[in-house]
C-alpha cells in the first residue's frame, strides 16, 4: 500500500510540475533504456531563442527523450535570457550563431569579430558558461572567420543533413531527412517552425527503431558523440576496401573517410561531402590493392575560381596532384598511377591554400 501511494503521489507531483511550468524533466530511466548500439546523431536548432516557439520545442524534445544543440542568436538571447536558461535547464547544449545572422564573410574583420564575441559574452553572462560551438549563418565561412572562432575557443559546426524546414519542408519531409542520418551526423533545423516541432515524436521513434540516440557535438570533430563526451559507438578496426577486378570500379565517399587537420567538416553543398579549409587538412582510409596500377578519379570543387591543389598520397608517398579548376563540381582523373600492393593508406591532402581557397571533396573512384 505504501509503495502504491508513493507512485500515486509521484505521478500527481509530476502533473503539478507540468501544469505550473509547462515542462517535464526527462527521467534518467528513459535515457538509460535507450538503445544506442548504432551510434549518435546531433539534432540542432538555429536562430533562437524564440518566445513563440522555444518552450513548445523544448517540451516536445523532453517528452520524447531527446536532447539537442541550440545555436542561438545573440540579439535573441539578450531579449529572452529566461529562454536560454530554460534550454540549459532542459539538458540542451547551447552554441553561438552570431549576433544578428548576417552574411559574415561579407563583413569586415572587426564586424565579424563583434558578431561572434558579443554573442559569446551575452550567452556566457546568461548561463555562466561560454559556448564551445559556433555555427556561421548560412554555413558561410572563410579563414578570417575561422581565426576569430579560434580566438574565442569555438569549434565551427556545419551540418551534413539539411531538414529544409527553412524552405517550407513538411513534417513528413523533415522526418524523412532525419531518416537518412547515420552515426555522427548533424542535422540542420530551426527554432521557429511548427512543422519542425510536429516532427519530433516521429523523429524519436525513427531513431529508436534504428538504434540511434540524440547526442552532443564533439568540440574536436564537429560530429555527434555520446552525451557524456565519449566517442561515438565503438568503431571496429576498419576492413580495408579491396580494389575491383578489371573493368569494374570502387567508389569511396569522402564523408566516409577519416578527417584530420586544422579545419575540416562535412558539408551538404555543393554536394554531400567534406570541406578541407587549410594546408595539410586531409581525409584518409585504408585500401587493399591486389595489383599495382590504377586510375584515380576525384570529384570535387573549390570555393571560388582559383585552383585548389589536392595531393593523392598512397603509403605516405605523393603519387599525383588534382587541381580543382573552380567552384563547379567536376571529376579530375589521374591515369596509370603506380603504387604498392596490399593494404595501403590513401590520403587526399590540401597542399595549396592562400588562406581563402577551400577544397570540397565528394568521392574518390578507383578503376
PDB file of C-alpha atoms in Angstrom, residues 27 46 58 60 130 137 162 164 178 182 216 227 237 278 309 344:
ATOM      1  CA  UNK A  27      13.985  10.931 -16.492  1.00  0.00           C
ATOM      2  CA  UNK A  46      19.197  27.575 -35.162  1.00  0.00           C
ATOM      3  CA  UNK A  58      11.763  22.112 -25.511  1.00  0.00           C
ATOM      4  CA  UNK A  60       8.403  18.215 -27.298  1.00  0.00           C
ATOM      5  CA  UNK A 130      30.967  30.213 -22.573  1.00  0.00           C
ATOM      6  CA  UNK A 137      24.854  31.832 -40.548  1.00  0.00           C
ATOM      7  CA  UNK A 162      19.556  19.663 -44.089  1.00  0.00           C
ATOM      8  CA  UNK A 164      14.882  22.062 -45.347  1.00  0.00           C
ATOM      9  CA  UNK A 178      16.314  12.561 -40.182  1.00  0.00           C
ATOM     10  CA  UNK A 182      23.920   7.827 -39.681  1.00  0.00           C
ATOM     11  CA  UNK A 216      26.129  16.146 -28.268  1.00  0.00           C
ATOM     12  CA  UNK A 227      26.231  12.883 -24.360  1.00  0.00           C
ATOM     13  CA  UNK A 237      39.161  -1.685 -36.906  1.00  0.00           C
ATOM     14  CA  UNK A 278      43.707  24.755 -44.614  1.00  0.00           C
ATOM     15  CA  UNK A 309      45.515  21.641 -55.072  1.00  0.00           C
ATOM     16  CA  UNK A 344      47.898   0.998 -48.302  1.00  0.00           C
TER      17      UNK A 344
END
